[in-house]
Amino acid sequence: MSVTVGLTETAVTLQARPELVVQQLLNGLSIGAVYALIAIGLTLVFGIMDVINFAHGEFVMLGGYALFWLITLFSVPFFPAMVVGVVLVGGFAVVVERSVFRPLYDRPLLAPMMASFGLLLVVQNGVSYLWGGRPRSIPDPFGNAVLSVEGFTVSYLRLFTVVVTALMYLGLWAFLQYSVTGKAIRATAQNEEAALIRGIDTDRVNTVTFVLSGVFGAVGGVLYGTLFPVFPTMGLYPMLKAFAAIIIGGLGSVPGALVGGLLIGVIEAVGIVLVENGSQWRDAFAFLLLVVVLLVRPRGLLGGWDR
C-alpha cells in the first residue's frame, strides 16, 4: 500500500510541477558535474596506479580554501585565483606523490590505502588548526546573475560549472589520446611491465597521473566551494559521492566516472522534489542508485579500461 501511495504522489508531482522537476534537473547537472570532476581524479589514480586515495577529498578542500584565501586576503580576482589555486594544489600533489605514495608502490594495496587515510587526517587537522572550523563563503563571480529561458532559470555560476567540467573532460581526452605523455599513461594502465620494457618512465607517469588527479580534485573543490561553504571536512561528502560514481560508471573508466557523477547529481536533485521529505534522503539517493546498478550490471555502466 505504501509503495502504491508513493508512486501516486510521484505521478501527481510530475503532473502538477513538471517545471520544478526540469528546474531541479538543471541544478542536478551542475552539482553532478562537480561530482564527475572529483570522480575522474579518483579513477585516474586507481586506473593507472592501483591506488585507492582516501585523501582525494583533501585536494577538493584545499582547492576551495586556496580560492577563498586568494580572493579575501590577496584580493585576487576570481578567475586568476581559480587558476593559481589549482596550480598550488597540483604542486602539493607532486609532493604527496613523491613523499607518501612512491615508496609504497611495490607494497600490497592496503599500504598506500592506509597511507592515504593517514594523510587525510593530517591535512584535515592541519587546516582546522590553522584556520579553524568555521564555514567560509566564496562570493559568486557572476554576481548571482541568472539565465532565463521559457520560464526556467539557471545561474551563470551553475552553467560555468558544467562548461568547465566539459572542457576539463575534453582536454583530458585529447591529452590521453594525442600527447606522448598521455599515450605513455594509457600504455602503463594497460600493462605496466610491458611499458617498462618499452622504456617508458613509469615513475614519471605516476607523478603526472597523480598531479592530474589533484588538479581535477582542486577544480572540483573550487566549483564546489562556490556552491557550498568551505570548511575543513568539506571534501568528505563529495568524495563519497565520487567513489559511488566511479563504481556506478565502472572502475577505471574515465567516461564512466563522468556518467556516474552526472547521474548522481541528477538523481539527488530530482529525487528531492519527487520523494516526500526528499531533502532528508538526498545523500541516500546516490547509494541507492549504486545498489541498483550493481544488481543489474556488477561491472558498472561502462565497464573499465583494459589493463
Short mmCIF file of C-alpha atoms in Angstrom, two decimals:
data_model
loop_
_atom_site.label_atom_id
_atom_site.label_comp_id
_atom_site.label_asym_id
_atom_site.label_seq_id
_atom_site.Cartn_x
_atom_site.Cartn_y
_atom_site.Cartn_z
CA MET A 1 0.00 0.00 0.00
CA SER A 2 2.78 2.45 0.92
CA VAL A 3 4.53 1.77 -2.39
CA THR A 4 1.31 2.48 -4.29
CA VAL A 5 0.80 5.72 -2.38
CA GLY A 6 4.40 6.74 -3.06
CA LEU A 7 4.04 6.11 -6.79
CA THR A 8 0.76 8.04 -6.84
CA GLU A 9 2.35 11.02 -5.09
CA THR A 10 5.23 10.95 -7.57
CA ALA A 11 2.83 10.94 -10.52
CA VAL A 12 0.93 13.87 -9.02
CA THR A 13 4.19 15.77 -8.58
CA LEU A 14 5.15 15.17 -12.20
CA GLN A 15 1.77 16.38 -13.41
CA ALA A 16 1.42 19.37 -11.09
CA ARG A 17 5.00 20.60 -11.03
CA PRO A 18 6.80 19.49 -14.20
CA GLU A 19 8.62 22.82 -14.36
CA LEU A 20 10.04 22.21 -10.87
CA VAL A 21 11.33 18.80 -11.93
CA VAL A 22 13.02 20.29 -15.00
CA GLN A 23 14.48 23.07 -12.86
CA GLN A 24 15.93 20.51 -10.48
CA LEU A 25 17.27 18.54 -13.43
CA LEU A 26 19.27 21.60 -14.48
CA ASN A 27 20.52 22.10 -10.92
CA GLY A 28 21.41 18.41 -10.70
CA LEU A 29 23.57 18.59 -13.81
CA SER A 30 25.70 21.31 -12.21
CA ILE A 31 26.37 19.51 -8.94
CA GLY A 32 26.73 16.26 -10.87
CA ALA A 33 29.42 17.94 -12.96
CA VAL A 34 31.36 18.64 -9.76
CA TYR A 35 30.99 15.02 -8.62
CA ALA A 36 32.19 13.95 -12.08
CA LEU A 37 35.36 16.05 -11.87
CA ILE A 38 36.22 14.62 -8.47
CA ALA A 39 35.41 11.08 -9.64
CA ILE A 40 37.63 11.43 -12.72
CA GLY A 41 40.53 12.37 -10.46
CA LEU A 42 39.92 9.30 -8.32
CA THR A 43 39.59 6.93 -11.25
CA LEU A 44 42.82 8.18 -12.84
CA VAL A 45 44.83 7.20 -9.77
CA PHE A 46 43.07 3.86 -9.42
CA GLY A 47 43.23 3.00 -13.12
CA ILE A 48 46.92 3.82 -13.55
CA MET A 49 48.49 3.38 -10.13
CA ASP A 50 46.22 0.82 -8.43
CA VAL A 51 45.87 3.24 -5.52
CA ILE A 52 42.62 3.98 -3.68
CA ASN A 53 43.26 7.50 -2.43
CA PHE A 54 41.08 8.30 0.58
CA ALA A 55 42.82 11.69 0.81
CA HIS A 56 41.43 12.78 -2.56
CA GLY A 57 38.78 14.82 -0.77
CA GLU A 58 41.56 16.94 0.72
CA PHE A 59 42.51 18.13 -2.77
CA VAL A 60 38.89 19.22 -3.05
CA MET A 61 39.03 21.02 0.28
CA LEU A 62 42.41 22.65 -0.41
CA GLY A 63 41.15 23.88 -3.78
CA GLY A 64 38.24 25.59 -2.05
CA TYR A 65 40.44 27.13 0.64
CA ALA A 66 43.07 28.28 -1.86
CA LEU A 67 40.41 30.13 -3.83
CA PHE A 68 38.90 31.65 -0.68
CA TRP A 69 42.18 32.97 0.72
CA LEU A 70 43.45 34.26 -2.62
CA ILE A 71 40.25 36.27 -3.02
CA THR A 72 39.87 37.51 0.57
CA LEU A 73 43.49 38.00 1.67
CA PHE A 74 45.19 38.98 -1.57
CA SER A 75 42.23 40.46 -3.47
CA VAL A 76 42.96 38.29 -6.50
CA PRO A 77 40.04 38.29 -8.98
CA PHE A 78 38.05 35.06 -9.11
CA PHE A 79 39.28 33.59 -12.38
CA PRO A 80 43.03 34.20 -11.83
CA ALA A 81 42.57 32.98 -8.24
CA MET A 82 40.97 29.81 -9.57
CA VAL A 83 43.95 29.10 -11.82
CA VAL A 84 46.53 29.91 -9.12
CA GLY A 85 44.68 27.81 -6.53
CA VAL A 86 44.58 24.80 -8.83
CA VAL A 87 48.30 25.17 -9.61
CA LEU A 88 49.10 25.32 -5.88
CA VAL A 89 47.15 22.14 -5.22
CA GLY A 90 48.85 20.50 -8.20
CA GLY A 91 52.21 21.34 -6.62
CA PHE A 92 51.04 19.83 -3.34
CA ALA A 93 50.05 16.69 -5.26
CA VAL A 94 53.62 16.36 -6.57
CA VAL A 95 54.98 16.49 -3.01
CA VAL A 96 52.41 13.96 -1.78
CA GLU A 97 53.06 11.51 -4.61
CA ARG A 98 56.83 11.55 -4.17
CA SER A 99 56.94 11.54 -0.38
CA VAL A 100 53.92 9.42 0.60
CA PHE A 101 52.91 7.12 -2.26
CA ARG A 102 56.04 6.46 -4.33
CA PRO A 103 57.78 4.44 -1.59
CA LEU A 104 54.68 2.22 -1.34
CA TYR A 105 54.05 1.26 -4.98
CA ASP A 106 55.59 -2.19 -4.52
CA ARG A 107 53.69 -2.83 -1.30
CA PRO A 108 50.28 -4.53 -1.02
CA LEU A 109 47.24 -2.39 -1.84
CA LEU A 110 46.47 -1.89 1.84
CA ALA A 111 49.69 0.08 2.45
CA PRO A 112 49.00 3.08 0.16
CA MET A 113 45.33 2.94 1.16
CA MET A 114 46.19 3.36 4.84
CA ALA A 115 48.80 6.00 3.99
CA SER A 116 46.12 7.99 2.17
CA PHE A 117 43.83 7.71 5.19
CA GLY A 118 46.62 9.00 7.42
CA LEU A 119 47.23 11.87 5.00
CA LEU A 120 43.52 12.71 5.16
CA LEU A 121 43.70 13.07 8.94
CA VAL A 122 46.90 15.12 8.85
CA VAL A 123 45.63 17.59 6.25
CA GLN A 124 42.19 17.96 7.84
CA ASN A 125 43.61 18.57 11.30
CA GLY A 126 46.29 20.89 9.94
CA VAL A 127 43.71 23.04 8.18
CA SER A 128 41.49 23.05 11.29
CA TYR A 129 44.44 24.16 13.42
CA LEU A 130 45.47 26.93 11.03
CA TRP A 131 42.10 28.33 10.04
CA GLY A 132 39.53 26.86 12.43
CA GLY A 133 36.37 25.02 11.52
CA ARG A 134 34.13 27.99 10.73
CA PRO A 135 32.46 27.66 7.30
CA ARG A 136 33.51 30.36 4.85
CA SER A 137 31.70 31.53 1.74
CA ILE A 138 33.16 32.37 -1.66
CA PRO A 139 31.30 35.15 -3.50
CA ASP A 140 29.57 34.33 -6.76
CA PRO A 141 31.88 35.66 -9.53
CA PHE A 142 28.82 36.35 -11.68
CA GLY A 143 27.02 38.37 -9.02
CA ASN A 144 24.15 35.86 -8.71
CA ALA A 145 23.14 36.56 -12.33
CA VAL A 146 20.77 34.04 -13.90
CA LEU A 147 19.79 32.99 -17.40
CA SER A 148 16.04 32.68 -18.00
CA VAL A 149 14.67 30.67 -20.92
CA GLU A 150 10.98 29.76 -21.33
CA GLY A 151 10.31 30.23 -17.64
CA PHE A 152 13.30 28.18 -16.49
CA THR A 153 16.20 29.85 -14.74
CA VAL A 154 19.74 28.69 -14.18
CA SER A 155 22.52 30.71 -12.63
CA TYR A 156 25.56 31.62 -14.68
CA LEU A 157 27.63 30.02 -11.92
CA ARG A 158 25.97 26.63 -12.48
CA LEU A 159 26.35 26.99 -16.24
CA PHE A 160 30.01 27.83 -15.68
CA THR A 161 30.38 24.65 -13.61
CA VAL A 162 29.02 22.48 -16.42
CA VAL A 163 31.14 24.23 -19.07
CA VAL A 164 34.34 23.86 -17.02
CA THR A 165 33.63 20.15 -16.48
CA ALA A 166 33.05 19.62 -20.20
CA LEU A 167 36.27 21.45 -21.10
CA MET A 168 38.28 19.54 -18.48
CA TYR A 169 36.95 16.22 -19.73
CA LEU A 170 37.62 17.03 -23.39
CA GLY A 171 41.08 18.33 -22.51
CA LEU A 172 41.91 15.13 -20.63
CA TRP A 173 40.62 13.01 -23.51
CA ALA A 174 42.76 14.91 -26.03
CA PHE A 175 45.79 14.70 -23.72
CA LEU A 176 45.46 10.94 -23.27
CA GLN A 177 44.80 10.30 -26.95
CA TYR A 178 47.33 12.52 -28.69
CA SER A 179 50.18 13.58 -26.38
CA VAL A 180 53.30 11.47 -25.85
CA THR A 181 52.79 11.52 -22.09
CA GLY A 182 49.12 10.63 -22.49
CA LYS A 183 49.98 7.61 -24.63
CA ALA A 184 52.53 6.57 -22.00
CA ILE A 185 49.82 6.81 -19.34
CA ARG A 186 47.49 4.63 -21.39
CA ALA A 187 50.25 2.08 -22.03
CA THR A 188 51.06 1.92 -18.32
CA ALA A 189 47.38 1.46 -17.48
CA GLN A 190 47.14 -1.48 -19.88
CA ASN A 191 50.37 -3.25 -18.90
CA GLU A 192 52.95 -1.67 -16.63
CA GLU A 193 55.59 -4.36 -17.21
CA ALA A 194 55.33 -4.01 -20.99
CA ALA A 195 55.55 -0.23 -20.62
CA LEU A 196 58.78 -0.61 -18.64
CA ILE A 197 60.23 -2.91 -21.31
CA ARG A 198 59.46 -0.31 -23.97
CA GLY A 199 61.40 2.28 -21.99
CA ILE A 200 58.50 4.24 -20.51
CA ASP A 201 59.40 6.02 -17.28
CA THR A 202 56.57 4.71 -15.12
CA ASP A 203 57.65 6.81 -12.13
CA ARG A 204 57.12 9.93 -14.23
CA VAL A 205 53.81 8.53 -15.47
CA ASN A 206 52.68 8.02 -11.87
CA THR A 207 53.67 11.57 -10.92
CA VAL A 208 51.84 13.09 -13.89
CA THR A 209 48.79 10.94 -13.17
CA PHE A 210 48.71 11.94 -9.52
CA VAL A 211 49.07 15.61 -10.41
CA LEU A 212 46.20 15.31 -12.89
CA SER A 213 44.15 13.68 -10.16
CA GLY A 214 44.96 16.54 -7.78
CA VAL A 215 44.11 19.13 -10.42
CA PHE A 216 40.72 17.55 -11.12
CA GLY A 217 40.05 17.40 -7.38
CA ALA A 218 41.11 21.03 -6.94
CA VAL A 219 38.91 22.26 -9.79
CA GLY A 220 36.06 20.27 -8.28
CA GLY A 221 36.79 21.93 -4.92
CA VAL A 222 36.88 25.40 -6.44
CA LEU A 223 33.49 24.86 -8.08
CA TYR A 224 32.02 23.10 -5.04
CA GLY A 225 33.25 25.95 -2.84
CA THR A 226 31.30 28.47 -4.89
CA LEU A 227 28.09 26.46 -4.42
CA PHE A 228 28.55 25.46 -0.77
CA PRO A 229 30.58 26.75 2.23
CA VAL A 230 34.28 25.93 2.59
CA PHE A 231 35.35 24.14 5.79
CA PRO A 232 37.97 21.52 6.78
CA THR A 233 35.83 18.43 6.18
CA MET A 234 34.05 19.76 3.09
CA GLY A 235 35.73 17.18 0.85
CA LEU A 236 34.24 14.16 2.61
CA TYR A 237 30.73 14.04 1.13
CA PRO A 238 31.69 14.87 -2.47
CA MET A 239 34.47 12.28 -2.23
CA LEU A 240 32.00 9.62 -1.09
CA LYS A 241 29.72 10.58 -3.98
CA ALA A 242 32.73 10.36 -6.30
CA PHE A 243 33.52 6.84 -5.05
CA ALA A 244 29.92 5.89 -5.77
CA ALA A 245 30.20 7.50 -9.21
CA ILE A 246 33.26 5.50 -10.26
CA ILE A 247 31.63 2.24 -9.17
CA ILE A 248 28.40 3.14 -10.98
CA GLY A 249 30.30 4.13 -14.12
CA GLY A 250 32.79 1.26 -13.97
CA LEU A 251 36.10 1.04 -12.13
CA GLY A 252 38.94 2.53 -14.15
CA SER A 253 36.66 4.12 -16.75
CA VAL A 254 37.06 7.87 -17.18
CA PRO A 255 33.85 8.18 -19.27
CA GLY A 256 32.15 6.04 -16.63
CA ALA A 257 33.23 8.44 -13.88
CA LEU A 258 31.74 11.32 -15.86
CA VAL A 259 28.45 9.49 -16.43
CA GLY A 260 28.28 8.27 -12.83
CA GLY A 261 28.86 11.74 -11.40
CA LEU A 262 26.23 13.35 -13.61
CA LEU A 263 23.71 10.60 -12.80
CA ILE A 264 24.19 11.02 -9.06
CA GLY A 265 23.74 14.79 -9.28
CA VAL A 266 20.55 14.46 -11.31
CA ILE A 267 19.09 11.69 -9.12
CA GLU A 268 19.78 13.73 -5.98
CA ALA A 269 18.26 16.93 -7.31
CA VAL A 270 15.17 15.37 -8.91
CA GLY A 271 14.62 12.99 -6.00
CA ILE A 272 14.24 15.94 -3.65
CA VAL A 273 11.04 17.04 -5.40
CA LEU A 274 9.69 13.60 -6.31
CA VAL A 275 10.02 11.98 -2.88
CA GLU A 276 8.23 13.21 0.23
CA ASN A 277 10.79 14.80 2.57
CA GLY A 278 13.27 14.18 -0.23
CA SER A 279 15.84 16.62 1.15
CA GLN A 280 16.33 14.28 4.11
CA TRP A 281 17.13 11.44 1.71
CA ARG A 282 19.43 13.40 -0.58
CA ASP A 283 22.64 11.62 0.39
CA ALA A 284 20.92 8.22 0.29
CA PHE A 285 19.86 8.58 -3.35
CA ALA A 286 23.43 8.17 -4.64
CA PHE A 287 23.98 4.92 -2.77
CA LEU A 288 20.54 3.60 -3.67
CA LEU A 289 21.48 4.16 -7.32
CA LEU A 290 24.78 2.38 -6.63
CA VAL A 291 22.99 -0.69 -5.27
CA VAL A 292 20.59 -0.81 -8.23
CA VAL A 293 23.41 -0.54 -10.78
CA LEU A 294 25.47 -3.24 -9.06
CA LEU A 295 22.48 -5.58 -9.05
CA VAL A 296 21.81 -5.02 -12.75
CA ARG A 297 25.35 -4.54 -14.03
CA PRO A 298 28.02 -5.54 -11.48
CA ARG A 299 30.93 -4.13 -13.53
CA GLY A 300 29.31 -0.72 -13.78
CA LEU A 301 27.61 1.01 -16.67
CA LEU A 302 30.69 1.41 -18.86
CA GLY A 303 33.00 -1.31 -17.56
CA GLY A 304 36.67 -0.35 -17.32
CA TRP A 305 39.86 0.15 -19.26
CA ASP A 306 41.63 -2.97 -20.46
CA ARG A 307 44.51 -3.10 -18.04
#
